[in-house]
Amino acid sequence: MYVGTEASSGGGAAWELEQRRLSATDEDQARGMFFQGSLHVIAYLGGDGAVARCKGVAGVWEINPFHLYSVSRYLRMVSTAARLLGPQLNGFEGVLGRMGSQATNDFLASLFGRQLLAEAAGSPRMLLDSLGDAYRMAVSYGERYPLWTGERSARFIMRRDFMPAAYHEGVLRGALEAVGARDVRVSGRQVALLDSEYELSWR
């Protein structure tokens, strides 16, 4: 059984993000829109100084939203931001959830995201069925798919994904709300370092 430390303390979460980073290869990449979205959160909460520090740690200064960048750089940025901003957002998980929500906003505003919303046609079920393909347009790694547990509930599976459950809780909640789902509930858990599952329900 996987035993994580993300819910326990900032230090534990930082250690686990580093383990994720060390598991990444050069081929594991994410689009620049996610870097930009996280930097928007960092700028809003921490100002220009925090932005400069996070960019420096990641080694990324000029960001093209559609270019693919190493996810290890993104993990460096997120880990640094979570340490800096944690006191304002109830710790690491609060920062990760906020960044996940921002990631959804930025993706849905892109050409890829607008296509996803058009195909979903306001249906949470159609959205979740298409979400795995949407992820493949945004990142180069991992596998994601829903297992249906009811008409308005599902277990969403993520395999070999580098972001923690708290981040993807924000992603999934934002995606469901974007197609009109109400009373959205998302509860994630890590089942291995890079594997997680999410219980979803809505009205």
Short mmCIF file of C-alpha atoms in Angstrom, two decimals:
data_model
loop_
_atom_site.label_atom_id
_atom_site.label_comp_id
_atom_site.label_asym_id
_atom_site.label_seq_id
_atom_site.Cartn_x
_atom_site.Cartn_y
_atom_site.Cartn_z
CA MET A 1 0.00 0.00 0.00
CA TYR A 2 1.20 3.49 -0.87
CA VAL A 3 1.60 5.80 2.14
CA GLY A 4 1.87 9.47 1.19
CA THR A 5 2.80 12.45 3.30
CA GLU A 6 1.10 15.27 1.41
CA ALA A 7 -1.67 15.76 3.94
CA SER A 8 0.63 15.82 6.93
CA SER A 9 3.03 18.73 6.58
CA GLY A 10 4.69 21.13 4.20
CA GLY A 11 8.00 19.35 4.57
CA GLY A 12 6.49 15.99 3.72
CA ALA A 13 4.75 17.41 0.66
CA ALA A 14 7.96 19.05 -0.54
CA TRP A 15 9.82 15.76 -0.15
CA GLU A 16 7.17 13.92 -2.13
CA LEU A 17 7.16 16.45 -4.95
CA GLU A 18 10.91 15.95 -5.19
CA GLN A 19 10.39 12.18 -5.48
CA ARG A 20 7.98 12.81 -8.32
CA ARG A 21 10.47 15.10 -10.03
CA LEU A 22 13.20 12.48 -9.79
CA SER A 23 10.85 9.96 -11.45
CA ALA A 24 10.46 12.13 -14.56
CA THR A 25 12.43 11.69 -17.78
CA ASP A 26 13.28 14.26 -20.45
CA GLU A 27 10.32 12.97 -22.48
CA ASP A 28 7.82 13.84 -19.72
CA GLN A 29 6.59 17.28 -20.70
CA ALA A 30 3.72 19.72 -20.12
CA ARG A 31 2.58 22.71 -22.13
CA GLY A 32 3.66 26.20 -21.15
CA MET A 33 0.08 27.25 -20.39
CA PHE A 34 0.37 25.40 -17.08
CA PHE A 35 3.55 27.28 -16.19
CA GLN A 36 1.84 30.55 -17.06
CA GLY A 37 -1.26 29.70 -15.04
CA SER A 38 0.78 28.84 -11.96
CA LEU A 39 2.75 32.06 -12.37
CA HIS A 40 -0.53 34.01 -12.42
CA VAL A 41 -1.42 32.48 -9.05
CA ILE A 42 2.08 33.15 -7.73
CA ALA A 43 1.99 36.78 -8.90
CA TYR A 44 -1.44 37.38 -7.38
CA LEU A 45 -0.54 35.94 -3.98
CA GLY A 46 3.20 36.54 -3.75
CA GLY A 47 4.06 39.41 -6.06
CA ASP A 48 6.93 39.93 -8.48
CA GLY A 49 9.56 38.67 -6.04
CA ALA A 50 7.87 35.28 -5.72
CA VAL A 51 7.46 35.07 -9.51
CA ALA A 52 11.15 35.76 -10.09
CA ARG A 53 12.17 33.19 -7.51
CA CYS A 54 9.92 30.48 -8.96
CA LYS A 55 11.06 31.19 -12.52
CA GLY A 56 14.66 31.05 -11.41
CA VAL A 57 14.22 27.72 -9.64
CA ALA A 58 12.52 26.27 -12.71
CA GLY A 59 15.06 27.78 -15.09
CA VAL A 60 12.26 29.04 -17.34
CA TRP A 61 12.01 32.76 -18.13
CA GLU A 62 10.21 33.18 -21.46
CA ILE A 63 7.23 30.83 -21.74
CA ASN A 64 5.29 29.91 -24.86
CA PRO A 65 1.86 28.58 -23.76
CA PHE A 66 1.81 25.91 -26.49
CA HIS A 67 5.43 24.78 -26.19
CA LEU A 68 6.20 21.59 -24.27
CA TYR A 69 8.53 21.98 -21.28
CA SER A 70 10.01 19.39 -18.94
CA VAL A 71 7.57 18.52 -16.17
CA SER A 72 10.51 18.37 -13.77
CA ARG A 73 10.87 22.14 -14.24
CA TYR A 74 7.19 22.58 -13.48
CA LEU A 75 7.51 20.50 -10.32
CA ARG A 76 10.40 22.70 -9.16
CA MET A 77 8.25 25.77 -9.72
CA VAL A 78 5.21 24.33 -7.95
CA SER A 79 7.20 23.07 -4.97
CA THR A 80 8.84 26.46 -4.45
CA ALA A 81 5.52 28.27 -4.84
CA ALA A 82 3.80 25.96 -2.36
CA ARG A 83 6.44 26.68 0.27
CA LEU A 84 6.18 30.44 -0.32
CA LEU A 85 2.39 30.68 -0.53
CA GLY A 86 1.29 27.85 1.76
CA PRO A 87 0.60 30.12 4.77
CA GLN A 88 -1.99 32.03 2.69
CA LEU A 89 -3.82 28.96 1.37
CA ASN A 90 -3.84 26.45 4.23
CA GLY A 91 -0.59 24.75 3.29
CA PHE A 92 0.69 22.78 0.33
CA GLU A 93 -2.65 21.25 -0.61
CA GLY A 94 -4.37 24.64 -0.73
CA VAL A 95 -1.74 25.98 -3.12
CA LEU A 96 -1.88 22.85 -5.29
CA GLY A 97 -5.68 22.98 -5.50
CA ARG A 98 -5.59 26.65 -6.51
CA MET A 99 -3.02 25.91 -9.21
CA GLY A 100 -5.08 22.98 -10.46
CA SER A 101 -8.15 25.21 -10.79
CA GLN A 102 -6.09 27.78 -12.68
CA ALA A 103 -4.72 25.05 -14.95
CA THR A 104 -8.29 24.13 -15.90
CA ASN A 105 -9.19 27.75 -16.61
CA ASP A 106 -6.17 28.19 -18.87
CA PHE A 107 -6.68 24.92 -20.70
CA LEU A 108 -10.37 25.54 -21.33
CA ALA A 109 -9.55 28.98 -22.72
CA SER A 110 -7.16 27.43 -25.26
CA LEU A 111 -8.08 26.02 -28.67
CA PHE A 112 -7.80 22.50 -27.20
CA GLY A 113 -10.10 23.38 -24.33
CA ARG A 114 -12.72 25.10 -26.46
CA GLN A 115 -12.87 22.00 -28.62
CA LEU A 116 -13.33 19.84 -25.51
CA LEU A 117 -16.19 22.02 -24.26
CA ALA A 118 -17.86 21.99 -27.66
CA GLU A 119 -17.71 18.19 -27.80
CA ALA A 120 -19.01 17.86 -24.23
CA ALA A 121 -22.05 20.02 -25.12
CA GLY A 122 -22.78 20.75 -21.46
CA SER A 123 -22.68 17.09 -20.41
CA PRO A 124 -20.41 16.18 -17.47
CA ARG A 125 -20.46 12.56 -18.61
CA MET A 126 -19.29 13.42 -22.13
CA LEU A 127 -16.65 15.71 -20.66
CA LEU A 128 -15.17 12.98 -18.48
CA ASP A 129 -15.25 10.48 -21.35
CA SER A 130 -13.20 12.95 -23.43
CA LEU A 131 -10.88 14.15 -20.67
CA GLY A 132 -8.21 11.50 -21.22
CA ASP A 133 -7.79 12.67 -24.81
CA ALA A 134 -7.67 16.28 -23.63
CA TYR A 135 -4.85 15.47 -21.23
CA ARG A 136 -2.91 13.88 -24.07
CA MET A 137 -3.04 17.20 -25.93
CA ALA A 138 -1.70 19.01 -22.86
CA VAL A 139 1.00 16.66 -21.53
CA SER A 140 3.15 13.91 -23.00
CA TYR A 141 2.79 11.36 -20.20
CA GLY A 142 0.29 9.24 -18.34
CA GLU A 143 -3.11 7.62 -18.81
CA ARG A 144 -6.48 8.88 -17.53
CA TYR A 145 -10.04 7.52 -17.80
CA PRO A 146 -13.36 7.35 -15.91
CA LEU A 147 -15.03 4.30 -14.40
CA TRP A 148 -18.73 5.01 -14.08
CA THR A 149 -20.31 4.34 -10.69
CA GLY A 150 -23.67 6.00 -11.36
CA GLU A 151 -25.54 8.40 -13.64
CA ARG A 152 -23.88 11.37 -11.93
CA SER A 153 -20.85 9.78 -10.32
CA ALA A 154 -17.57 8.26 -11.43
CA ARG A 155 -14.16 7.16 -10.28
CA PHE A 156 -11.54 8.95 -12.39
CA ILE A 157 -8.29 7.02 -12.75
CA MET A 158 -4.89 8.61 -13.35
CA ARG A 159 -1.79 6.52 -13.99
CA ARG A 160 1.77 7.83 -14.17
CA ASP A 161 0.87 11.45 -13.57
CA PHE A 162 3.37 13.67 -11.79
CA MET A 163 1.03 16.08 -10.02
CA PRO A 164 -0.40 15.23 -6.58
CA ALA A 165 -4.05 14.48 -5.90
CA ALA A 166 -4.74 17.94 -4.44
CA TYR A 167 -3.75 19.53 -7.76
CA HIS A 168 -6.02 17.28 -9.82
CA GLU A 169 -8.90 17.78 -7.40
CA GLY A 170 -8.79 21.43 -8.48
CA VAL A 171 -8.51 20.43 -12.15
CA LEU A 172 -11.47 18.04 -12.06
CA ARG A 173 -13.72 20.31 -10.01
CA GLY A 174 -13.07 23.20 -12.38
CA ALA A 175 -13.71 21.05 -15.45
CA LEU A 176 -17.05 19.75 -14.17
CA GLU A 177 -18.21 23.20 -13.10
CA ALA A 178 -17.30 24.54 -16.56
CA VAL A 179 -19.99 22.34 -18.15
CA GLY A 180 -22.63 23.34 -15.61
CA ALA A 181 -22.34 20.56 -13.01
CA ARG A 182 -23.64 21.66 -9.60
CA ASP A 183 -22.74 20.57 -6.08
CA VAL A 184 -19.54 19.04 -7.44
CA ARG A 185 -17.69 16.78 -5.03
CA VAL A 186 -14.16 15.58 -5.71
CA SER A 187 -12.15 13.39 -3.36
CA GLY A 188 -8.74 12.17 -4.49
CA ARG A 189 -6.29 9.67 -3.08
CA GLN A 190 -2.84 8.52 -4.05
CA VAL A 191 -2.54 4.77 -4.66
CA ALA A 192 1.13 4.98 -5.71
CA LEU A 193 3.63 7.79 -6.10
CA LEU A 194 2.43 8.60 -9.65
CA ASP A 195 -1.01 6.95 -9.55
CA SER A 196 -4.19 8.46 -8.13
CA GLU A 197 -7.97 7.95 -8.14
CA TYR A 198 -10.80 10.45 -7.68
CA GLU A 199 -14.37 9.92 -6.53
CA LEU A 200 -16.58 12.39 -8.40
CA SER A 201 -20.24 13.28 -8.00
CA TRP A 202 -22.48 16.17 -9.02
CA ARG A 203 -26.04 17.28 -9.69
#
